[in-house]
PDB file of C-alpha atoms in Angstrom:
ATOM      1  CA  MET A  18     -19.096 -34.662 -13.761  1.00 95.00           C
ATOM      2  CA  ALA A  19     -16.830 -32.742 -16.175  1.00 98.00           C
ATOM      3  CA  GLY A  20     -17.772 -31.379 -19.648  1.00 97.00           C
ATOM      4  CA  LYS A  21     -20.048 -29.145 -21.658  1.00 97.00           C
ATOM      5  CA  ASN A  22     -23.228 -29.033 -23.789  1.00 97.00           C
ATOM      6  CA  ASP A  23     -26.462 -30.856 -23.848  1.00 97.00           C
ATOM      7  CA  ILE A  24     -25.107 -34.299 -22.933  1.00 98.00           C
ATOM      8  CA  SER A  25     -23.480 -32.951 -19.717  1.00 98.00           C
ATOM      9  CA  VAL A  26     -26.775 -31.049 -18.659  1.00 98.00           C
ATOM     10  CA  GLU A  27     -28.974 -33.903 -19.520  1.00 97.00           C
ATOM     11  CA  ILE A  28     -26.859 -36.249 -17.277  1.00 97.00           C
ATOM     12  CA  LEU A  29     -26.723 -33.827 -14.567  1.00 96.00           C
ATOM     13  CA  GLU A  30     -30.451 -33.496 -14.648  1.00 95.00           C
ATOM     14  CA  TYR A  31     -30.709 -37.151 -14.583  1.00 95.00           C
ATOM     15  CA  LEU A  32     -28.455 -37.514 -11.427  1.00 94.00           C
ATOM     16  CA  VAL A  33     -30.240 -34.753  -9.595  1.00 93.00           C
ATOM     17  CA  GLU A  34     -33.646 -36.326 -10.219  1.00 90.00           C
ATOM     18  CA  ARG A  35     -32.472 -39.680  -8.805  1.00 84.00           C
ATOM     19  CA  GLN A  36     -30.077 -38.237  -6.173  1.00 74.00           C
ATOM     20  CA  GLU A  37     -29.626 -40.433  -3.208  1.00 71.00           C
ATOM     21  CA  ASP A  38     -27.731 -39.802   0.252  1.00 70.00           C
ATOM     22  CA  ARG A  39     -24.953 -41.968  -0.923  1.00 74.00           C
ATOM     23  CA  TYR A  40     -23.415 -39.565  -3.265  1.00 86.00           C
ATOM     24  CA  GLU A  41     -22.915 -35.810  -3.610  1.00 92.00           C
ATOM     25  CA  ILE A  42     -22.819 -34.131  -7.157  1.00 95.00           C
ATOM     26  CA  GLY A  43     -20.421 -31.585  -8.364  1.00 96.00           C
ATOM     27  CA  VAL A  44     -19.358 -30.301 -11.616  1.00 98.00           C
ATOM     28  CA  VAL A  45     -16.101 -29.344 -13.563  1.00 98.00           C
ATOM     29  CA  CYS A  46     -16.627 -26.962 -16.400  1.00 98.00           C
ATOM     30  CA  ASN A  47     -14.602 -26.566 -19.676  1.00 97.00           C
ATOM     31  CA  LYS A  48     -12.225 -23.679 -19.856  1.00 95.00           C
ATOM     32  CA  ASN A  49     -14.340 -21.963 -22.528  1.00 93.00           C
ATOM     33  CA  GLU A  50     -17.486 -22.244 -20.593  1.00 96.00           C
ATOM     34  CA  THR A  51     -19.558 -18.968 -20.992  1.00 95.00           C
ATOM     35  CA  GLY A  52     -22.304 -19.724 -18.369  1.00 96.00           C
ATOM     36  CA  LYS A  53     -24.832 -18.889 -20.872  1.00 97.00           C
ATOM     37  CA  ASP A  54     -27.021 -21.132 -23.184  1.00 97.00           C
ATOM     38  CA  SER A  55     -26.437 -21.028 -26.917  1.00 96.00           C
ATOM     39  CA  TRP A  56     -27.464 -23.592 -29.387  1.00 96.00           C
ATOM     40  CA  GLN A  57     -26.447 -26.003 -26.668  1.00 97.00           C
ATOM     41  CA  LYS A  58     -27.045 -25.823 -23.009  1.00 97.00           C
ATOM     42  CA  SER A  59     -24.398 -24.406 -20.668  1.00 98.00           C
ATOM     43  CA  LEU A  60     -23.291 -26.818 -17.821  1.00 98.00           C
ATOM     44  CA  ARG A  61     -22.178 -23.974 -15.684  1.00 98.00           C
ATOM     45  CA  TYR A  62     -25.642 -22.138 -15.983  1.00 98.00           C
ATOM     46  CA  HIS A  63     -27.686 -25.196 -15.349  1.00 98.00           C
ATOM     47  CA  ALA A  64     -25.545 -26.519 -12.429  1.00 97.00           C
ATOM     48  CA  LYS A  65     -25.820 -23.107 -10.664  1.00 97.00           C
ATOM     49  CA  LYS A  66     -29.489 -23.098 -11.320  1.00 96.00           C
ATOM     50  CA  MET A  67     -29.871 -26.551  -9.800  1.00 95.00           C
ATOM     51  CA  GLY A  68     -27.617 -25.566  -6.738  1.00 95.00           C
ATOM     52  CA  ILE A  69     -24.675 -27.956  -7.894  1.00 96.00           C
ATOM     53  CA  ARG A  70     -21.223 -26.811  -6.722  1.00 96.00           C
ATOM     54  CA  GLU A  71     -18.691 -26.235  -9.468  1.00 98.00           C
ATOM     55  CA  TYR A  72     -15.039 -27.366  -8.776  1.00 97.00           C
ATOM     56  CA  ALA A  73     -11.705 -26.773 -10.410  1.00 97.00           C
ATOM     57  CA  LEU A  74      -9.992 -29.988 -11.606  1.00 97.00           C
ATOM     58  CA  GLN A  75      -7.334 -29.572  -9.148  1.00 96.00           C
ATOM     59  CA  GLU A  76      -9.763 -29.391  -6.256  1.00 96.00           C
ATOM     60  CA  ILE A  77     -10.919 -32.993  -6.634  1.00 96.00           C
ATOM     61  CA  TYR A  78      -7.483 -34.782  -6.938  1.00 97.00           C
ATOM     62  CA  ASN A  79      -7.305 -35.436  -3.163  1.00 95.00           C
ATOM     63  CA  MET A  80     -10.986 -36.359  -2.662  1.00 95.00           C
ATOM     64  CA  GLN A  81     -11.917 -39.741  -1.586  1.00 94.00           C
ATOM     65  CA  GLN A  82     -14.361 -42.175  -3.317  1.00 93.00           C
ATOM     66  CA  VAL A  83     -14.752 -40.081  -6.428  1.00 96.00           C
ATOM     67  CA  LEU A  84     -16.632 -41.128  -9.419  1.00 96.00           C
ATOM     68  CA  PHE A  85     -15.454 -38.862 -12.353  1.00 98.00           C
ATOM     69  CA  LEU A  86     -17.254 -38.801 -15.637  1.00 98.00           C
ATOM     70  CA  SER A  87     -15.902 -36.947 -18.547  1.00 98.00           C
ATOM     71  CA  LEU A  88     -18.489 -35.736 -21.146  1.00 97.00           C
ATOM     72  CA  GLU A  89     -16.753 -33.848 -23.725  1.00 96.00           C
ATOM     73  CA  PHE A  90     -14.353 -32.452 -21.271  1.00 97.00           C
ATOM     74  CA  ASP A  91     -11.483 -30.239 -22.631  1.00 94.00           C
ATOM     75  CA  GLN A  92      -8.613 -31.415 -20.574  1.00 93.00           C
ATOM     76  CA  ILE A  93      -6.347 -34.576 -20.437  1.00 91.00           C
ATOM     77  CA  ILE A  94      -7.051 -36.511 -17.354  1.00 95.00           C
ATOM     78  CA  ARG A  95      -4.023 -37.940 -15.427  1.00 95.00           C
ATOM     79  CA  PRO A  96      -5.192 -40.797 -13.405  1.00 97.00           C
ATOM     80  CA  GLN A  97      -2.050 -40.680 -11.199  1.00 97.00           C
ATOM     81  CA  LYS A  98      -3.078 -37.218  -9.985  1.00 97.00           C
ATOM     82  CA  PHE A  99      -6.182 -38.616  -8.237  1.00 97.00           C
ATOM     83  CA  ALA A 100      -6.048 -39.978  -4.796  1.00 96.00           C
ATOM     84  CA  ASP A 101      -9.069 -42.205  -4.832  1.00 95.00           C
ATOM     85  CA  ALA A 102     -11.186 -42.033  -8.154  1.00 95.00           C
ATOM     86  CA  ARG A 103     -12.926 -44.273 -10.739  1.00 97.00           C
ATOM     87  CA  LEU A 104     -12.512 -42.414 -13.993  1.00 98.00           C
ATOM     88  CA  TYR A 105     -14.799 -42.833 -17.047  1.00 98.00           C
ATOM     89  CA  ASN A 106     -15.169 -41.132 -20.469  1.00 98.00           C
ATOM     90  CA  ILE A 107     -17.846 -41.082 -23.257  1.00 98.00           C
ATOM     91  CA  HIS A 108     -16.024 -40.986 -26.663  1.00 98.00           C
ATOM     92  CA  PHE A 109     -17.798 -40.266 -29.811  1.00 98.00           C
ATOM     93  CA  SER A 110     -16.417 -43.155 -31.936  1.00 98.00           C
ATOM     94  CA  LEU A 111     -16.123 -47.058 -31.859  1.00 98.00           C
ATOM     95  CA  LEU A 112     -12.820 -47.246 -30.085  1.00 98.00           C
ATOM     96  CA  PRO A 113     -10.077 -48.053 -30.872  1.00 98.00           C
ATOM     97  CA  HIS A 114     -10.937 -46.282 -34.182  1.00 97.00           C
ATOM     98  CA  TYR A 115     -10.812 -42.475 -34.323  1.00 98.00           C
ATOM     99  CA  ARG A 116      -9.174 -41.832 -30.853  1.00 98.00           C
ATOM    100  CA  GLY A 117      -8.679 -38.154 -30.316  1.00 97.00           C
ATOM    101  CA  MET A 118     -10.156 -35.076 -31.907  1.00 96.00           C
ATOM    102  CA  TYR A 119     -12.805 -34.495 -34.754  1.00 98.00           C
ATOM    103  CA  THR A 120     -14.796 -37.764 -34.305  1.00 98.00           C
ATOM    104  CA  ALA A 121     -17.828 -36.133 -35.933  1.00 98.00           C
ATOM    105  CA  VAL A 122     -15.740 -35.134 -39.044  1.00 98.00           C
ATOM    106  CA  LEU A 123     -13.222 -37.720 -39.919  1.00 98.00           C
ATOM    107  CA  PRO A 124     -15.443 -40.768 -40.294  1.00 98.00           C
ATOM    108  CA  ILE A 125     -17.390 -38.788 -42.886  1.00 98.00           C
ATOM    109  CA  LEU A 126     -14.314 -37.248 -44.469  1.00 97.00           C
ATOM    110  CA  TYR A 127     -12.984 -40.841 -44.992  1.00 96.00           C
ATOM    111  CA  GLY A 128     -16.073 -42.281 -46.229  1.00 96.00           C
ATOM    112  CA  GLU A 129     -17.296 -44.416 -43.185  1.00 97.00           C
ATOM    113  CA  THR A 130     -20.608 -45.815 -43.215  1.00 97.00           C
ATOM    114  CA  ARG A 131     -20.880 -46.268 -39.460  1.00 97.00           C
ATOM    115  CA  SER A 132     -19.443 -44.848 -36.340  1.00 98.00           C
ATOM    116  CA  GLY A 133     -20.646 -44.947 -32.767  1.00 98.00           C
ATOM    117  CA  VAL A 134     -20.053 -44.147 -29.185  1.00 98.00           C
ATOM    118  CA  THR A 135     -17.932 -45.748 -26.451  1.00 98.00           C
ATOM    119  CA  LEU A 136     -18.093 -45.699 -22.659  1.00 98.00           C
ATOM    120  CA  HIS A 137     -14.719 -46.479 -21.290  1.00 98.00           C
ATOM    121  CA  ARG A 138     -12.384 -46.228 -18.373  1.00 98.00           C
ATOM    122  CA  ILE A 139      -9.801 -43.485 -18.358  1.00 98.00           C
ATOM    123  CA  ASP A 140      -6.157 -44.594 -18.220  1.00 97.00           C
ATOM    124  CA  ARG A 141      -2.964 -42.919 -18.853  1.00 95.00           C
ATOM    125  CA  GLY A 142      -3.343 -42.793 -22.647  1.00 95.00           C
ATOM    126  CA  ILE A 143      -5.601 -40.847 -24.810  1.00 95.00           C
ATOM    127  CA  ASP A 144      -8.925 -42.727 -25.252  1.00 97.00           C
ATOM    128  CA  THR A 145      -7.028 -45.986 -24.643  1.00 97.00           C
ATOM    129  CA  GLY A 146      -8.889 -47.236 -21.604  1.00 97.00           C
ATOM    130  CA  ASP A 147     -10.811 -50.596 -21.419  1.00 98.00           C
ATOM    131  CA  ILE A 148     -14.184 -50.597 -22.967  1.00 98.00           C
ATOM    132  CA  ILE A 149     -17.378 -50.906 -20.854  1.00 98.00           C
ATOM    133  CA  ALA A 150     -19.918 -50.584 -23.597  1.00 98.00           C
ATOM    134  CA  GLN A 151     -20.388 -49.444 -27.216  1.00 98.00           C
ATOM    135  CA  GLU A 152     -23.262 -48.382 -29.410  1.00 98.00           C
ATOM    136  CA  VAL A 153     -23.074 -48.475 -33.222  1.00 98.00           C
ATOM    137  CA  ILE A 154     -24.341 -45.389 -35.183  1.00 98.00           C
ATOM    138  CA  GLU A 155     -25.132 -45.785 -38.835  1.00 98.00           C
ATOM    139  CA  ILE A 156     -23.918 -42.797 -40.973  1.00 98.00           C
ATOM    140  CA  GLY A 157     -26.388 -41.798 -43.769  1.00 97.00           C
ATOM    141  CA  GLU A 158     -25.434 -40.938 -47.156  1.00 96.00           C
ATOM    142  CA  GLU A 159     -26.359 -37.420 -46.741  1.00 97.00           C
ATOM    143  CA  ASP A 160     -25.375 -37.047 -43.045  1.00 98.00           C
ATOM    144  CA  THR A 161     -23.169 -34.116 -42.232  1.00 98.00           C
ATOM    145  CA  SER A 162     -20.787 -33.802 -39.406  1.00 98.00           C
ATOM    146  CA  HIS A 163     -23.522 -31.889 -37.668  1.00 98.00           C
ATOM    147  CA  ASP A 164     -25.894 -34.768 -38.104  1.00 98.00           C
ATOM    148  CA  LEU A 165     -23.380 -37.273 -36.819  1.00 98.00           C
ATOM    149  CA  TYR A 166     -22.443 -35.217 -33.874  1.00 98.00           C
ATOM    150  CA  LEU A 167     -26.197 -34.997 -32.838  1.00 98.00           C
ATOM    151  CA  LYS A 168     -26.566 -38.834 -33.175  1.00 98.00           C
ATOM    152  CA  CYS A 169     -23.515 -39.272 -31.021  1.00 98.00           C
ATOM    153  CA  MET A 170     -24.890 -36.953 -28.409  1.00 97.00           C
ATOM    154  CA  GLU A 171     -28.170 -38.739 -28.200  1.00 98.00           C
ATOM    155  CA  LYS A 172     -26.681 -42.426 -28.185  1.00 98.00           C
ATOM    156  CA  GLY A 173     -24.080 -41.251 -25.615  1.00 98.00           C
ATOM    157  CA  THR A 174     -26.579 -39.858 -23.248  1.00 98.00           C
ATOM    158  CA  LYS A 175     -28.655 -43.056 -23.485  1.00 98.00           C
ATOM    159  CA  LEU A 176     -25.571 -45.129 -22.876  1.00 98.00           C
ATOM    160  CA  ILE A 177     -24.426 -43.479 -19.847  1.00 97.00           C
ATOM    161  CA  ILE A 178     -27.978 -43.632 -18.308  1.00 97.00           C
ATOM    162  CA  GLU A 179     -28.055 -47.288 -19.105  1.00 97.00           C
ATOM    163  CA  TYR A 180     -24.865 -48.059 -17.331  1.00 97.00           C
ATOM    164  CA  MET A 181     -25.114 -45.407 -14.414  1.00 95.00           C
ATOM    165  CA  ASP A 182     -26.149 -47.789 -11.623  1.00 93.00           C
ATOM    166  CA  MET A 183     -23.224 -50.084 -12.528  1.00 96.00           C
ATOM    167  CA  LEU A 184     -20.851 -47.124 -12.577  1.00 96.00           C
ATOM    168  CA  LEU A 185     -22.183 -45.946  -9.131  1.00 93.00           C
ATOM    169  CA  ASP A 186     -21.792 -49.408  -7.726  1.00 92.00           C
ATOM    170  CA  GLY A 187     -18.589 -50.003  -9.294  1.00 93.00           C
ATOM    171  CA  THR A 188     -19.842 -53.391 -10.580  1.00 96.00           C
ATOM    172  CA  GLU A 189     -19.199 -52.638 -14.396  1.00 97.00           C
ATOM    173  CA  THR A 190     -17.143 -54.794 -16.496  1.00 97.00           C
ATOM    174  CA  ALA A 191     -14.707 -53.898 -19.222  1.00 98.00           C
ATOM    175  CA  ILE A 192     -12.427 -55.378 -21.835  1.00 98.00           C
ATOM    176  CA  PRO A 193      -9.234 -53.983 -23.237  1.00 97.00           C
ATOM    177  CA  GLN A 194      -9.174 -52.341 -26.475  1.00 97.00           C
ATOM    178  CA  GLY A 195      -8.070 -54.242 -29.531  1.00 91.00           C
ATOM    179  CA  LYS A 196      -4.841 -53.438 -31.240  1.00 91.00           C
ATOM    180  CA  SER A 197      -5.934 -53.883 -34.761  1.00 92.00           C
ATOM    181  CA  GLY A 198      -7.324 -50.730 -36.730  1.00 91.00           C
ATOM    182  CA  ALA A 199      -6.488 -48.272 -33.914  1.00 96.00           C
ATOM    183  CA  THR A 200      -6.186 -44.812 -35.075  1.00 97.00           C
ATOM    184  CA  TYR A 201      -5.470 -41.524 -33.357  1.00 97.00           C
ATOM    185  CA  PHE A 202      -6.050 -37.898 -34.669  1.00 97.00           C
ATOM    186  CA  GLY A 203      -4.590 -34.916 -32.833  1.00 95.00           C
ATOM    187  CA  ARG A 204      -5.725 -31.357 -32.751  1.00 93.00           C
ATOM    188  CA  ASP A 205      -3.484 -30.361 -35.726  1.00 95.00           C
ATOM    189  CA  THR A 206      -5.102 -32.932 -38.127  1.00 96.00           C
ATOM    190  CA  ILE A 207      -7.514 -30.173 -39.052  1.00 96.00           C
ATOM    191  CA  ASP A 208      -6.905 -26.369 -39.456  1.00 94.00           C
ATOM    192  CA  TYR A 209     -10.312 -24.791 -39.274  1.00 93.00           C
ATOM    193  CA  SER A 210      -8.843 -21.422 -39.999  1.00 91.00           C
ATOM    194  CA  ASN A 211      -7.926 -22.763 -43.473  1.00 91.00           C
ATOM    195  CA  ILE A 212     -10.434 -25.364 -44.702  1.00 93.00           C
ATOM    196  CA  SER A 213     -10.038 -25.884 -48.420  1.00 93.00           C
ATOM    197  CA  ILE A 214     -12.140 -28.321 -50.507  1.00 97.00           C
ATOM    198  CA  ASP A 215      -9.851 -30.304 -52.913  1.00 97.00           C
ATOM    199  CA  LEU A 216     -11.897 -30.298 -56.003  1.00 97.00           C
ATOM    200  CA  ARG A 217      -9.186 -32.496 -57.964  1.00 96.00           C
ATOM    201  CA  LYS A 218     -11.079 -35.648 -56.514  1.00 97.00           C
ATOM    202  CA  THR A 219     -13.810 -37.767 -57.564  1.00 98.00           C
ATOM    203  CA  ALA A 220     -17.317 -36.554 -57.085  1.00 98.00           C
ATOM    204  CA  ASP A 221     -17.793 -38.961 -54.062  1.00 98.00           C
ATOM    205  CA  GLN A 222     -14.578 -37.664 -52.449  1.00 98.00           C
ATOM    206  CA  ILE A 223     -15.545 -34.066 -52.969  1.00 98.00           C
ATOM    207  CA  LYS A 224     -19.187 -34.904 -51.352  1.00 98.00           C
ATOM    208  CA  HIS A 225     -17.350 -36.588 -48.323  1.00 98.00           C
ATOM    209  CA  GLN A 226     -15.446 -33.203 -47.726  1.00 98.00           C
ATOM    210  CA  ILE A 227     -18.586 -31.056 -47.945  1.00 98.00           C
ATOM    211  CA  ARG A 228     -20.490 -33.232 -45.593  1.00 98.00           C
ATOM    212  CA  ALA A 229     -17.523 -33.348 -43.322  1.00 98.00           C
ATOM    213  CA  PHE A 230     -17.110 -29.784 -42.844  1.00 98.00           C
ATOM    214  CA  CYS A 231     -20.897 -28.634 -42.893  1.00 97.00           C
ATOM    215  CA  PHE A 232     -21.769 -27.712 -39.418  1.00 97.00           C
ATOM    216  CA  PRO A 233     -23.921 -24.667 -39.674  1.00 95.00           C
ATOM    217  CA  GLU A 234     -23.407 -23.387 -36.098  1.00 95.00           C
ATOM    218  CA  TYR A 235     -19.699 -23.130 -36.734  1.00 94.00           C
ATOM    219  CA  GLN A 236     -19.127 -22.911 -40.494  1.00 95.00           C
ATOM    220  CA  TYR A 237     -19.967 -24.083 -43.946  1.00 96.00           C
ATOM    221  CA  PRO A 238     -17.420 -25.297 -46.490  1.00 97.00           C
ATOM    222  CA  LYS A 239     -16.573 -22.925 -49.153  1.00 96.00           C
ATOM    223  CA  VAL A 240     -16.072 -23.273 -52.905  1.00 97.00           C
ATOM    224  CA  PHE A 241     -15.039 -20.264 -54.908  1.00 96.00           C
ATOM    225  CA  GLY A 242     -15.901 -18.145 -52.068  1.00 95.00           C
ATOM    226  CA  LYS A 243     -19.441 -19.383 -51.607  1.00 96.00           C
ATOM    227  CA  ASP A 244     -20.913 -21.385 -48.746  1.00 97.00           C
ATOM    228  CA  ILE A 245     -21.907 -24.882 -49.700  1.00 98.00           C
ATOM    229  CA  GLU A 246     -24.574 -26.933 -47.800  1.00 97.00           C
ATOM    230  CA  LYS A 247     -25.212 -29.970 -49.925  1.00 96.00           C
ATOM    231  CA  VAL A 248     -23.773 -31.915 -52.813  1.00 98.00           C
ATOM    232  CA  VAL A 249     -25.711 -33.944 -55.540  1.00 98.00           C
ATOM    233  CA  ILE A 250     -23.752 -36.117 -57.878  1.00 98.00           C
ATOM    234  CA  THR A 251     -25.186 -36.157 -61.292  1.00 98.00           C
ATOM    235  CA  ASP A 252     -25.188 -38.919 -63.924  1.00 98.00           C
ATOM    236  CA  ASN A 253     -23.125 -36.712 -66.338  1.00 97.00           C
ATOM    237  CA  LYS A 254     -19.387 -37.617 -66.858  1.00 98.00           C
ATOM    238  CA  SER A 255     -17.226 -34.633 -66.588  1.00 97.00           C
ATOM    239  CA  LEU A 256     -16.000 -33.316 -69.793  1.00 97.00           C
ATOM    240  CA  MET A 257     -14.087 -30.329 -68.482  1.00 97.00           C
ATOM    241  CA  ASN A 258     -10.997 -30.237 -66.247  1.00 97.00           C
ATOM    242  CA  PRO A 259     -11.691 -31.091 -62.424  1.00 97.00           C
ATOM    243  CA  GLY A 260     -12.593 -28.181 -60.402  1.00 96.00           C
ATOM    244  CA  GLU A 261     -13.950 -26.133 -63.291  1.00 97.00           C
ATOM    245  CA  ILE A 262     -17.419 -24.444 -63.083  1.00 97.00           C
ATOM    246  CA  VAL A 263     -19.661 -25.863 -65.720  1.00 97.00           C
ATOM    247  CA  MET A 264     -22.621 -23.461 -65.081  1.00 97.00           C
ATOM    248  CA  GLU A 265     -23.935 -21.543 -62.165  1.00 96.00           C
ATOM    249  CA  GLU A 266     -27.550 -21.077 -61.234  1.00 96.00           C
ATOM    250  CA  GLU A 267     -29.455 -19.146 -58.404  1.00 95.00           C
ATOM    251  CA  GLU A 268     -29.361 -22.235 -56.012  1.00 97.00           C
ATOM    252  CA  TYR A 269     -26.200 -24.194 -56.966  1.00 98.00           C
ATOM    253  CA  MET A 270     -23.144 -24.218 -59.073  1.00 98.00           C
ATOM    254  CA  LEU A 271     -22.338 -27.157 -61.346  1.00 98.00           C
ATOM    255  CA  ILE A 272     -18.580 -28.334 -60.944  1.00 98.00           C
ATOM    256  CA  SER A 273     -16.575 -30.948 -63.069  1.00 98.00           C
ATOM    257  CA  THR A 274     -14.566 -33.533 -61.149  1.00 98.00           C
ATOM    258  CA  ILE A 275     -12.393 -36.413 -61.913  1.00 98.00           C
ATOM    259  CA  ASP A 276     -15.435 -38.466 -62.861  1.00 97.00           C
ATOM    260  CA  TYR A 277     -18.972 -36.987 -62.622  1.00 98.00           C
ATOM    261  CA  ASP A 278     -20.335 -33.371 -62.630  1.00 98.00           C
ATOM    262  CA  ILE A 279     -21.632 -32.231 -59.110  1.00 98.00           C
ATOM    263  CA  LYS A 280     -24.124 -29.727 -58.105  1.00 98.00           C
ATOM    264  CA  LEU A 281     -23.008 -27.628 -55.039  1.00 98.00           C
ATOM    265  CA  TYR A 282     -26.045 -26.173 -53.395  1.00 98.00           C
ATOM    266  CA  TYR A 283     -26.031 -22.921 -51.315  1.00 98.00           C
ATOM    267  CA  PRO A 284     -27.529 -22.650 -48.048  1.00 96.00           C
ATOM    268  CA  VAL A 285     -31.192 -21.709 -48.142  1.00 89.00           C
ATOM    269  CA  GLY A 286     -32.143 -18.626 -46.108  1.00 74.00           C
TER     270      GLY A 286
END
């Protein structure tokens, strides 16, 4: 099992609890693994605590009868490098939509009302393998990327556990991904060192931007140098130029847009 965060630790704990003589468990950690719990659990720390061996990815290429499960793993898997392996990945979108990066951000940024998780086989492409199972996730009107990410973690964990016996037995079925609506977004799609909220948009579009980049453990979106946590669209049609401050209170600033004034609330505490 390769990856990071709560989803990898929860699946590891599940496998250890039900471990049978027919298989041995090992882990491959991400390159930025610290070995310490933070706001999420550390796979390295918990694997070591449970007596599970950690491997480098290269060490498992020549192993026989390997089941490789990628859970937020940070390396591209090349199937041709494995001697004997069945390779699976959990992806936080409804493939073939939103292949690649930023799967908790982009659906909100583009105003989607639903996303999901996909369990699929790994092939030579990036998130292009045959689909084993999917679970739909509804995106609420106030959901941020943080909220969507946590929903994906929860649904993804349950989906893996549901299909684990079939994966272990090699009895899962899968269907090719559809061609229609396929999208891919690479690492350069978003520059997190230079996030800028475009205020020359409609109130709804600005709200999408704020929700998409609101992930408190990493960053808040900024408007006029101030952290923003929440957006409320008022019923007042904007009379000033888009992006101008109409008024500012202790808890929020009121901004004009293309259509309606919006309240941008600062984080509490």
